[in-house]
Structures are given as C-alpha cells and as structure tokens.
mmCIF file of C-alpha atoms in Angstrom:
data_model
loop_
_atom_site.group_PDB
_atom_site.id
_atom_site.type_symbol
_atom_site.label_atom_id
_atom_site.label_comp_id
_atom_site.label_asym_id
_atom_site.label_seq_id
_atom_site.Cartn_x
_atom_site.Cartn_y
_atom_site.Cartn_z
ATOM 1 C CA UNK A 1 149.553 149.546 109.346
ATOM 2 C CA UNK A 2 149.437 145.788 108.690
ATOM 3 C CA UNK A 3 151.632 142.695 108.761
ATOM 4 C CA UNK A 4 153.307 143.663 105.478
ATOM 5 C CA UNK A 5 154.828 146.699 107.239
ATOM 6 C CA UNK A 6 156.863 144.384 109.501
ATOM 7 C CA UNK A 7 160.255 143.790 107.891
ATOM 8 C CA UNK A 8 162.547 140.759 108.279
ATOM 9 C CA UNK A 9 160.457 139.004 110.961
ATOM 10 C CA UNK A 10 158.849 136.059 109.112
ATOM 11 C CA UNK A 11 158.766 133.737 112.151
ATOM 12 C CA UNK A 12 157.040 136.258 114.412
ATOM 13 C CA UNK A 13 154.535 137.215 111.725
ATOM 14 C CA UNK A 14 153.763 133.568 110.931
ATOM 15 C CA UNK A 15 153.183 132.777 114.621
ATOM 16 C CA UNK A 16 150.765 135.658 115.137
ATOM 17 C CA UNK A 17 148.916 135.180 111.857
ATOM 18 C CA UNK A 18 148.457 131.506 112.636
ATOM 19 C CA UNK A 19 146.970 132.346 116.034
ATOM 20 C CA UNK A 20 144.524 134.744 114.373
ATOM 21 C CA UNK A 21 143.478 132.412 111.564
ATOM 22 C CA UNK A 22 142.953 129.488 113.942
ATOM 23 C CA UNK A 23 141.288 131.786 116.503
ATOM 24 C CA UNK A 24 143.627 130.429 119.147
ATOM 25 C CA UNK A 25 145.066 133.651 120.518
ATOM 26 C CA UNK A 26 146.987 133.265 123.793
ATOM 27 C CA UNK A 27 146.158 135.424 126.787
ATOM 28 C CA UNK A 28 149.781 136.636 127.024
ATOM 29 C CA UNK A 29 152.731 136.903 124.633
ATOM 30 C CA UNK A 30 156.406 137.560 125.320
ATOM 31 C CA UNK A 31 158.091 139.378 122.431
ATOM 32 C CA UNK A 32 161.794 138.511 122.671
ATOM 33 C CA UNK A 33 164.611 140.152 120.735
ATOM 34 C CA UNK A 34 166.909 143.156 120.500
ATOM 35 C CA UNK A 35 165.556 146.689 120.476
ATOM 36 C CA UNK A 36 165.084 148.494 117.186
ATOM 37 C CA UNK A 37 163.895 145.488 115.162
ATOM 38 C CA UNK A 38 160.127 146.068 115.086
ATOM 39 C CA UNK A 39 158.787 144.483 118.282
ATOM 40 C CA UNK A 40 156.633 147.496 119.229
ATOM 41 C CA UNK A 41 155.370 147.905 115.681
ATOM 42 C CA UNK A 42 154.425 144.224 115.621
ATOM 43 C CA UNK A 43 152.583 144.586 118.932
ATOM 44 C CA UNK A 44 150.514 147.450 117.513
ATOM 45 C CA UNK A 45 149.806 145.534 114.302
ATOM 46 C CA UNK A 46 148.694 142.492 116.308
ATOM 47 C CA UNK A 47 146.472 144.698 118.494
ATOM 48 C CA UNK A 48 144.958 146.139 115.320
ATOM 49 C CA UNK A 49 144.340 142.633 113.946
ATOM 50 C CA UNK A 50 142.586 141.627 117.169
ATOM 51 C CA UNK A 51 140.221 144.581 116.836
ATOM 52 C CA UNK A 52 139.977 145.009 113.066
ATOM 53 C CA UNK A 53 136.517 145.285 111.576
ATOM 54 C CA UNK A 54 137.570 143.829 108.214
ATOM 55 C CA UNK A 55 137.367 140.282 106.889
ATOM 56 C CA UNK A 56 139.158 137.673 109.014
ATOM 57 C CA UNK A 57 141.781 136.823 106.375
ATOM 58 C CA UNK A 58 142.538 140.525 105.787
ATOM 59 C CA UNK A 59 143.114 141.637 109.368
ATOM 60 C CA UNK A 60 144.423 144.162 110.102
ATOM 61 C CA UNK A 61 143.084 146.074 107.130
ATOM 62 C CA UNK A 62 144.641 149.354 108.237
ATOM 63 C CA UNK A 63 141.606 151.300 107.004
ATOM 64 C CA UNK A 64 138.719 150.622 109.384
ATOM 65 C CA UNK A 65 138.051 152.956 112.339
ATOM 66 C CA UNK A 66 139.645 150.553 114.858
ATOM 67 C CA UNK A 67 142.833 150.139 112.808
ATOM 68 C CA UNK A 68 143.141 153.886 112.337
ATOM 69 C CA UNK A 69 142.634 154.608 116.038
ATOM 70 C CA UNK A 70 145.260 152.040 117.037
ATOM 71 C CA UNK A 71 147.687 153.431 114.453
ATOM 72 C CA UNK A 72 147.172 156.897 115.934
ATOM 73 C CA UNK A 73 147.532 155.621 119.513
ATOM 74 C CA UNK A 74 143.975 156.651 120.427
ATOM 75 C CA UNK A 75 142.046 153.375 120.714
ATOM 76 C CA UNK A 76 140.430 153.064 124.175
ATOM 77 C CA UNK A 77 141.008 149.294 124.337
ATOM 78 C CA UNK A 78 144.744 149.380 123.583
ATOM 79 C CA UNK A 79 147.145 150.663 126.215
ATOM 80 C CA UNK A 80 150.943 150.888 126.221
ATOM 81 C CA UNK A 81 152.525 150.613 129.665
ATOM 82 C CA UNK A 82 155.939 152.223 130.123
ATOM 83 C CA UNK A 83 158.260 152.477 133.142
ATOM 84 C CA UNK A 84 157.664 155.677 135.057
ATOM 85 C CA UNK A 85 160.287 158.382 134.527
ATOM 86 C CA UNK A 86 160.612 158.777 138.275
ATOM 87 C CA UNK A 87 161.404 155.184 139.208
ATOM 88 C CA UNK A 88 162.413 153.671 135.840
ATOM 89 C CA UNK A 89 160.215 150.690 136.718
ATOM 90 C CA UNK A 90 156.669 149.583 136.043
ATOM 91 C CA UNK A 91 155.252 150.180 139.493
ATOM 92 C CA UNK A 92 152.659 148.362 141.584
ATOM 93 C CA UNK A 93 150.441 151.442 141.345
ATOM 94 C CA UNK A 94 150.486 151.188 137.536
ATOM 95 C CA UNK A 95 149.518 147.507 137.663
ATOM 96 C CA UNK A 96 146.780 148.103 140.242
ATOM 97 C CA UNK A 97 145.447 150.911 138.069
ATOM 98 C CA UNK A 98 145.173 148.833 134.887
ATOM 99 C CA UNK A 99 143.919 145.516 136.263
ATOM 100 C CA UNK A 100 140.307 146.651 136.853
ATOM 101 C CA UNK A 101 140.179 147.756 133.198
ATOM 102 C CA UNK A 102 141.614 144.404 132.104
ATOM 103 C CA UNK A 103 138.567 142.643 133.596
ATOM 104 C CA UNK A 104 136.058 145.006 131.992
ATOM 105 C CA UNK A 105 134.439 144.365 128.638
ATOM 106 C CA UNK A 106 136.113 146.119 125.682
ATOM 107 C CA UNK A 107 134.833 149.650 125.171
ATOM 108 C CA UNK A 108 134.962 149.876 121.375
ATOM 109 C CA UNK A 109 136.622 146.782 119.933
ATOM 110 C CA UNK A 110 136.599 143.026 120.534
ATOM 111 C CA UNK A 111 139.780 142.704 122.598
ATOM 112 C CA UNK A 112 141.563 144.754 125.209
ATOM 113 C CA UNK A 113 145.329 144.773 124.599
ATOM 114 C CA UNK A 114 147.940 145.837 127.146
ATOM 115 C CA UNK A 115 151.445 146.303 125.710
ATOM 116 C CA UNK A 116 154.302 146.393 128.229
ATOM 117 C CA UNK A 117 157.085 148.168 126.360
ATOM 118 C CA UNK A 118 159.902 147.181 128.744
ATOM 119 C CA UNK A 119 158.594 144.168 130.585
ATOM 120 C CA UNK A 120 161.941 143.498 132.284
ATOM 121 C CA UNK A 121 161.285 146.698 134.267
ATOM 122 C CA UNK A 122 158.450 144.993 136.158
ATOM 123 C CA UNK A 123 159.548 145.003 139.777
ATOM 124 C CA UNK A 124 159.028 141.912 141.937
ATOM 125 C CA UNK A 125 155.822 143.214 143.527
ATOM 126 C CA UNK A 126 154.462 144.371 140.142
ATOM 127 C CA UNK A 127 155.328 141.046 138.513
ATOM 128 C CA UNK A 128 153.590 139.127 141.288
ATOM 129 C CA UNK A 129 150.466 141.230 140.757
ATOM 130 C CA UNK A 130 150.570 140.328 137.062
ATOM 131 C CA UNK A 131 151.169 136.663 137.903
ATOM 132 C CA UNK A 132 147.809 136.370 139.630
ATOM 133 C CA UNK A 133 146.135 137.800 136.541
ATOM 134 C CA UNK A 134 147.966 135.391 134.224
ATOM 135 C CA UNK A 135 146.842 132.456 136.374
ATOM 136 C CA UNK A 136 143.209 133.549 135.953
ATOM 137 C CA UNK A 137 143.268 135.541 132.708
ATOM 138 C CA UNK A 138 140.318 137.819 132.014
ATOM 139 C CA UNK A 139 138.285 137.070 128.871
ATOM 140 C CA UNK A 140 138.744 139.294 125.807
ATOM 141 C CA UNK A 141 142.086 140.604 127.106
ATOM 142 C CA UNK A 142 145.577 140.033 125.697
ATOM 143 C CA UNK A 143 148.849 141.058 127.332
ATOM 144 C CA UNK A 144 151.982 141.628 125.219
ATOM 145 C CA UNK A 145 155.252 141.829 127.134
ATOM 146 C CA UNK A 146 158.243 143.177 125.201
ATOM 147 C CA UNK A 147 161.829 142.725 126.361
ATOM 148 C CA UNK A 148 165.397 142.344 125.218
ATOM 149 C CA UNK A 149 166.419 141.041 128.659
ATOM 150 C CA UNK A 150 164.219 138.072 129.546
ATOM 151 C CA UNK A 151 166.734 137.017 132.187
ATOM 152 C CA UNK A 152 165.655 140.056 134.242
ATOM 153 C CA UNK A 153 162.019 138.944 134.311
ATOM 154 C CA UNK A 154 160.314 136.900 136.980
ATOM 155 C CA UNK A 155 160.508 133.340 135.537
ATOM 156 C CA UNK A 156 156.987 132.472 136.636
ATOM 157 C CA UNK A 157 155.643 135.425 134.627
ATOM 158 C CA UNK A 158 157.716 134.655 131.526
ATOM 159 C CA UNK A 159 156.723 130.994 131.611
ATOM 160 C CA UNK A 160 153.026 131.913 131.418
ATOM 161 C CA UNK A 161 153.502 133.820 128.166
ATOM 162 C CA UNK A 162 153.790 132.425 124.669
ATOM 163 C CA UNK A 163 157.235 133.427 123.384
ATOM 164 C CA UNK A 164 157.563 135.164 120.015
ATOM 165 C CA UNK A 165 161.148 135.606 118.872
ATOM 166 C CA UNK A 166 162.445 138.523 116.815
ATOM 167 C CA UNK A 167 165.705 138.559 114.861
ATOM 168 C CA UNK A 168 167.920 141.374 113.629
ATOM 169 C CA UNK A 169 167.117 143.349 110.507
ATOM 170 C CA UNK A 170 169.183 143.209 107.334
ATOM 171 C CA UNK A 171 171.426 146.136 106.501
ATOM 172 C CA UNK A 172 169.369 146.816 103.379
ATOM 173 C CA UNK A 173 166.166 147.077 105.427
ATOM 174 C CA UNK A 174 167.784 149.446 107.911
ATOM 175 C CA UNK A 175 169.111 151.625 105.102
ATOM 176 C CA UNK A 176 165.631 151.907 103.595
ATOM 177 C CA UNK A 177 164.151 152.854 106.975
ATOM 178 C CA UNK A 178 166.807 155.514 107.598
ATOM 179 C CA UNK A 179 166.311 157.095 104.179
ATOM 180 C CA UNK A 180 162.499 156.827 104.109
ATOM 181 C CA UNK A 181 161.561 157.588 107.712
ATOM 182 C CA UNK A 182 164.477 159.673 108.991
ATOM 183 C CA UNK A 183 165.597 161.363 105.746
ATOM 184 C CA UNK A 184 169.214 160.277 106.153
ATOM 185 C CA UNK A 185 171.413 160.730 103.080
ATOM 186 C CA UNK A 186 171.829 157.398 101.265
ATOM 187 C CA UNK A 187 175.592 157.155 101.662
ATOM 188 C CA UNK A 188 175.483 157.895 105.356
ATOM 189 C CA UNK A 189 172.559 155.475 105.754
ATOM 190 C CA UNK A 190 174.634 152.693 104.138
ATOM 191 C CA UNK A 191 177.442 153.146 106.651
ATOM 192 C CA UNK A 192 175.068 153.306 109.597
ATOM 193 C CA UNK A 193 173.153 150.232 108.440
ATOM 194 C CA UNK A 194 176.305 148.127 108.096
ATOM 195 C CA UNK A 195 177.452 149.033 111.612
ATOM 196 C CA UNK A 196 174.086 148.804 113.343
ATOM 197 C CA UNK A 197 174.104 145.040 114.054
ATOM 198 C CA UNK A 198 170.547 144.746 112.788
ATOM 199 C CA UNK A 199 169.021 147.464 114.986
ATOM 200 C CA UNK A 200 167.504 150.710 113.722
ATOM 201 C CA UNK A 201 168.087 152.399 117.075
ATOM 202 C CA UNK A 202 171.819 151.755 116.813
ATOM 203 C CA UNK A 203 171.882 152.829 113.183
ATOM 204 C CA UNK A 204 170.527 156.242 114.159
ATOM 205 C CA UNK A 205 173.523 156.767 116.432
ATOM 206 C CA UNK A 206 175.874 156.315 113.476
ATOM 207 C CA UNK A 207 174.196 159.111 111.559
ATOM 208 C CA UNK A 208 175.521 161.699 114.042
ATOM 209 C CA UNK A 209 177.665 164.106 111.915
ATOM 210 C CA UNK A 210 179.704 165.314 114.912
ATOM 211 C CA UNK A 211 180.862 161.806 115.650
ATOM 212 C CA UNK A 212 181.733 161.155 112.009
ATOM 213 C CA UNK A 213 183.806 164.327 111.742
ATOM 214 C CA UNK A 214 185.742 163.527 114.919
ATOM 215 C CA UNK A 215 186.542 160.023 113.673
ATOM 216 C CA UNK A 216 187.410 161.268 110.182
ATOM 217 C CA UNK A 217 189.820 163.670 111.900
ATOM 218 C CA UNK A 218 191.888 160.682 112.975
ATOM 219 C CA UNK A 219 192.808 159.565 109.478
ATOM 220 C CA UNK A 220 193.236 163.115 108.182
ATOM 221 C CA UNK A 221 195.716 163.992 110.945
ATOM 222 C CA UNK A 222 198.244 161.194 110.532
ATOM 223 C CA UNK A 223 201.085 163.561 109.834
ATOM 224 C CA UNK A 224 203.108 165.175 112.573
ATOM 225 C CA UNK A 225 202.783 164.948 116.329
ATOM 226 C CA UNK A 226 200.847 168.211 116.712
ATOM 227 C CA UNK A 227 198.144 167.105 114.233
ATOM 228 C CA UNK A 228 197.678 163.823 116.058
ATOM 229 C CA UNK A 229 197.401 165.579 119.414
ATOM 230 C CA UNK A 230 194.772 167.943 117.990
ATOM 231 C CA UNK A 231 192.762 164.947 116.766
ATOM 232 C CA UNK A 232 193.170 163.382 120.202
ATOM 233 C CA UNK A 233 191.805 166.514 121.892
ATOM 234 C CA UNK A 234 188.771 166.478 119.593
ATOM 235 C CA UNK A 235 188.132 162.850 120.461
ATOM 236 C CA UNK A 236 188.365 163.508 124.197
ATOM 237 C CA UNK A 237 185.872 166.353 123.851
ATOM 238 C CA UNK A 238 183.506 164.026 121.980
ATOM 239 C CA UNK A 239 183.927 161.320 124.635
ATOM 240 C CA UNK A 240 183.348 163.748 127.520
ATOM 241 C CA UNK A 241 180.183 165.090 125.873
ATOM 242 C CA UNK A 242 178.852 161.563 125.388
ATOM 243 C CA UNK A 243 179.580 160.561 128.986
ATOM 244 C CA UNK A 244 177.828 163.677 130.287
ATOM 245 C CA UNK A 245 174.784 162.912 128.108
ATOM 246 C CA UNK A 246 174.668 159.368 129.446
ATOM 247 C CA UNK A 247 174.994 160.538 133.043
ATOM 248 C CA UNK A 248 172.142 162.991 132.536
ATOM 249 C CA UNK A 249 170.041 160.259 130.974
ATOM 250 C CA UNK A 250 170.806 157.923 133.879
ATOM 251 C CA UNK A 251 169.811 160.624 136.391
ATOM 252 C CA UNK A 252 166.555 161.159 134.531
ATOM 253 C CA UNK A 253 165.613 157.553 133.787
ATOM 254 C CA UNK A 254 166.887 155.842 136.941
ATOM 255 C CA UNK A 255 165.425 157.886 139.765
ATOM 256 C CA UNK A 256 164.206 156.747 143.196
ATOM 257 C CA UNK A 257 160.528 156.150 143.800
ATOM 258 C CA UNK A 258 158.928 158.150 146.643
ATOM 259 C CA UNK A 259 158.934 155.159 148.999
ATOM 260 C CA UNK A 260 162.643 154.435 148.514
ATOM 261 C CA UNK A 261 164.952 155.821 151.170
ATOM 262 C CA UNK A 262 168.015 154.914 153.192
ATOM 263 C CA UNK A 263 171.681 154.401 152.459
ATOM 264 C CA UNK A 264 171.230 150.945 150.909
ATOM 265 C CA UNK A 265 168.653 152.230 148.405
ATOM 266 C CA UNK A 266 170.874 155.160 147.449
ATOM 267 C CA UNK A 267 173.852 152.849 146.999
ATOM 268 C CA UNK A 268 171.839 150.475 144.801
ATOM 269 C CA UNK A 269 170.594 153.433 142.761
ATOM 270 C CA UNK A 270 174.154 154.690 142.249
ATOM 271 C CA UNK A 271 175.248 151.221 141.126
ATOM 272 C CA UNK A 272 172.388 151.026 138.608
ATOM 273 C CA UNK A 273 173.263 154.415 137.154
ATOM 274 C CA UNK A 274 176.949 153.567 136.932
ATOM 275 C CA UNK A 275 176.204 150.261 135.191
ATOM 276 C CA UNK A 276 173.927 152.055 132.711
ATOM 277 C CA UNK A 277 176.565 154.685 131.880
ATOM 278 C CA UNK A 278 179.416 152.178 131.635
ATOM 279 C CA UNK A 279 177.497 149.814 129.336
ATOM 280 C CA UNK A 280 176.340 152.487 126.924
ATOM 281 C CA UNK A 281 179.655 154.339 127.004
ATOM 282 C CA UNK A 282 181.585 151.191 126.068
ATOM 283 C CA UNK A 283 179.140 150.624 123.211
ATOM 284 C CA UNK A 284 179.749 154.203 122.098
ATOM 285 C CA UNK A 285 183.540 153.741 122.110
ATOM 286 C CA UNK A 286 183.297 150.543 120.087
ATOM 287 C CA UNK A 287 180.892 152.235 117.682
ATOM 288 C CA UNK A 288 183.499 154.983 117.142
ATOM 289 C CA UNK A 289 186.108 152.353 116.357
ATOM 290 C CA UNK A 290 183.621 150.686 114.007
ATOM 291 C CA UNK A 291 183.269 153.955 112.105
ATOM 292 C CA UNK A 292 187.045 154.204 111.871
ATOM 293 C CA UNK A 293 187.178 150.680 110.448
ATOM 294 C CA UNK A 294 184.737 151.623 107.688
ATOM 295 C CA UNK A 295 187.044 154.457 106.652
ATOM 296 C CA UNK A 296 190.039 152.120 106.379
ATOM 297 C CA UNK A 297 187.895 149.582 104.548
ATOM 298 C CA UNK A 298 187.048 152.268 101.990
ATOM 299 C CA UNK A 299 190.696 153.282 101.637
ATOM 300 C CA UNK A 300 191.656 149.652 101.016
ATOM 301 C CA UNK A 301 188.952 149.280 98.335
ATOM 302 C CA UNK A 302 190.139 152.447 96.602
ATOM 303 C CA UNK A 303 193.735 151.280 96.895
ATOM 304 C CA UNK A 304 193.021 147.902 95.332
ATOM 305 C CA UNK A 305 190.378 148.841 92.750
ATOM 306 C CA UNK A 306 190.315 152.603 92.327
ATOM 307 C CA UNK A 307 186.490 152.359 92.165
ATOM 308 C CA UNK A 308 184.354 154.344 94.606
ATOM 309 C CA UNK A 309 181.100 152.519 93.801
ATOM 310 C CA UNK A 310 181.487 150.070 96.683
ATOM 311 C CA UNK A 311 182.728 152.367 99.432
ATOM 312 C CA UNK A 312 180.541 153.456 102.365
ATOM 313 C CA UNK A 313 181.814 156.985 102.960
ATOM 314 C CA UNK A 314 181.309 158.386 99.489
ATOM 315 C CA UNK A 315 181.045 161.942 100.805
ATOM 316 C CA UNK A 316 184.705 161.599 101.893
ATOM 317 C CA UNK A 317 185.953 160.145 98.633
ATOM 318 C CA UNK A 318 188.485 162.911 97.903
ATOM 319 C CA UNK A 319 190.181 162.488 101.287
ATOM 320 C CA UNK A 320 190.063 158.706 101.031
ATOM 321 C CA UNK A 321 191.555 158.661 97.519
ATOM 322 C CA UNK A 322 194.463 160.764 98.691
ATOM 323 C CA UNK A 323 195.154 158.368 101.543
ATOM 324 C CA UNK A 324 194.785 155.340 99.232
ATOM 325 C CA UNK A 325 197.521 156.754 97.002
ATOM 326 C CA UNK A 326 199.916 157.121 99.944
ATOM 327 C CA UNK A 327 199.241 153.942 101.922
ATOM 328 C CA UNK A 328 200.252 150.441 100.969
ATOM 329 C CA UNK A 329 197.899 147.518 101.497
ATOM 330 C CA UNK A 330 200.230 146.172 104.192
ATOM 331 C CA UNK A 331 200.039 149.454 106.119
ATOM 332 C CA UNK A 332 196.256 149.555 105.832
ATOM 333 C CA UNK A 333 195.905 146.007 107.142
ATOM 334 C CA UNK A 334 198.271 146.810 109.990
ATOM 335 C CA UNK A 335 196.134 149.801 110.926
ATOM 336 C CA UNK A 336 193.027 147.627 110.892
ATOM 337 C CA UNK A 337 194.731 145.246 113.329
ATOM 338 C CA UNK A 338 195.548 148.206 115.579
ATOM 339 C CA UNK A 339 191.900 149.266 115.613
ATOM 340 C CA UNK A 340 190.790 145.711 116.442
ATOM 341 C CA UNK A 341 193.263 145.682 119.320
ATOM 342 C CA UNK A 342 191.933 149.017 120.603
ATOM 343 C CA UNK A 343 188.402 147.612 120.498
ATOM 344 C CA UNK A 344 189.509 144.629 122.584
ATOM 345 C CA UNK A 345 191.096 146.960 125.131
ATOM 346 C CA UNK A 346 187.918 149.034 125.379
ATOM 347 C CA UNK A 347 185.861 145.907 125.937
ATOM 348 C CA UNK A 348 188.143 145.039 128.864
ATOM 349 C CA UNK A 349 187.663 148.502 130.406
ATOM 350 C CA UNK A 350 191.163 149.808 129.743
ATOM 351 C CA UNK A 351 191.075 153.618 130.119
ATOM 352 C CA UNK A 352 189.861 155.080 126.830
ATOM 353 C CA UNK A 353 192.208 158.072 126.931
ATOM 354 C CA UNK A 354 195.200 155.733 126.979
ATOM 355 C CA UNK A 355 193.680 153.413 124.346
ATOM 356 C CA UNK A 356 192.987 156.172 121.829
ATOM 357 C CA UNK A 357 196.268 157.987 122.471
ATOM 358 C CA UNK A 358 198.177 154.774 121.778
ATOM 359 C CA UNK A 359 196.016 154.154 118.713
ATOM 360 C CA UNK A 360 196.564 157.626 117.281
ATOM 361 C CA UNK A 361 200.321 157.352 117.595
ATOM 362 C CA UNK A 362 200.323 153.733 116.426
ATOM 363 C CA UNK A 363 198.433 154.255 113.163
ATOM 364 C CA UNK A 364 200.754 154.521 110.170
ATOM 365 C CA UNK A 365 200.192 156.882 107.267
ATOM 366 C CA UNK A 366 202.693 155.488 104.773
#
C-alpha cells in the first residue's frame, strides 16, 4: 500500500507528498470529493507514510511493520471513526472517547491519525468538541476528515482543515478495479465503468445481473401488447424490491439515539429516512435508464457498422444484432430521445410506474 496504488488523483497525491517531503504536515485535512474515488485509501496511505519506518523519500514503503499494520487495520495509532449504526451520526460520546487518546504520545509509531470516514455526520455538539481540539491541536496527531457533502459540515470546523480535492476516476481505471478486485467479467465491467460517473461504488451497482436482465427485457419485448406488459410487470417487481431494500437500509442506518424522543424528533427522523430513500431511488431509476441507453447505443453501432468490437453488452450480441437488422437508425434515435425524456420525468419526481409504462408503449421496434 503506497501512493502508486492511488489511481487518477494526481493533485491529492502531490499535495500530500509535498507536505511529507517538506515536513510541513497540517494538523487536520479535509478530503473532498465523491464517494468511490479513493479518498479512504488515500487516507490510509497517508497514515502509513506518517508512520513508515523506511527512508523519507520512500514513504510509505508498504513493507515495514507499521505499514503492514496500517494496511491490515491493526495499527494502535491509526483509528477510523464511523457514524454509529444506531444514530447514523458521529456522537459526542465517540468524540469524548477519542480526544484523551489524541493528546497522548503515539503508542508504536510517530503520529496518531484519526480518520473520520463521513465527517458530514458530525453533529453540532460533536463538531464543537472537535473545534476546540483544532484550535489547540495536540502534537504528533493528525485528523483526516472525509466527506462528499462539505456543505453539511460546521463551517468553523471545515475552515480549520487543509482541503484536499479528489476528482472522479476514468472509466478505464474503474474497469480495471472491477475486473481485478471484484472479478467482474470484462464486458460487464466496461458497461458499468462507462455508466458509473467516475465512482467505483456506483459501478458495482451496474454489475447486478438481475437489473440487467430486467432492462434487457424491455428491448426484447417490443412486439405485442402482452409482451410489453410482461416486461412492465418485471420492471415494477425490480423497482419494488429496490425501494424495500432502501427503506430497510434507511431504518438501519438512520435510527434515533437513546436521548432522542418526542414527536418533533420522530418527525425529523421520518423526513431524513424519506429523503434518503427518495434520493437513492431516483438514482436507481436513472441508472436503469442509463443501462437501457447502452443497449440502444450498441444496437446503433451494430446497425451502422456491423462490428461488435466496440459495443458494451457483448454477452447480448445475438439479441442486439437481431434488433439492429429490424430497426432503422431513425427509429433508434427516436427511442433514445424517449429514454432521455423518461429520465427527465424521473428527475422531476413524476410517478415511475407512469413513466415506464409510457416508455414501454412509446418505444418503437421497427
């Protein structure tokens, strides 16, 4: 584990390496950027560099005892702070528990490192506790706050951290990660990487075979009315399953803390859960439409060139070739416009059952 393992983040790597080489490490960093682009990996690599036993210009070496312990998540001087499952926030009790350790001398390495995985989940009281520490930072201690929503952080906390910005990954990088680390088939990984908007976490969602089959069912059912209705029923089942999963996740991740009670707290909790489900469900619907667009893109390529080398869904090539033979380019482009329109409707919270029913009966097959 070293800086070379961090892909597509040259600015962040340069900033951190410069701080190490000049021995001008800040007491607190704010890692800014979307999830799934390597922020947590970079935090661990930086923690390893701060405690590496190798030569200064080779840190982290990835081989010394400190580097290995940090890579395994077992180094006593490096802690990762997560929101509690019960309250979905980083609580005051968590902050009060770690602060005494922050002021102690390192146990094994040179620097204590505290990594806040979702720093925007610091509640007001927790953030104020941290603020006092940032105003009088302990020696030999570094705080790394990671967030994709800096607007939800207490401004006085964020302003006391050195910002380090992270960008989105390239599709080629994501494909390599999916194939190497998650053993996704190369063709499927290509599709997922193109749709992932530079985030590995989103790419993993596009590797779901159940979702792909339901979306493929749309283009393979563009015959009579009964076939389209069957495809519609499969889609609704997929949508209902996804909504239930999101509701369960919201119940689990956004739960009241023991001290929270009363009607106002329950109402606020319900609003948080609803916002969580709605946001992720709308992303899911648009991701489904994105998958459908890749299928029509492939059909258009086969229609115009007859070559399957450049298509995403190569495991569906037989189906796609048959559709390419039947559909004109004008029809394909019209269908693409219909999908774009459906995506716009979903973004404006039009009921998805109506949107996809209209889409299914609006798509042309010849």
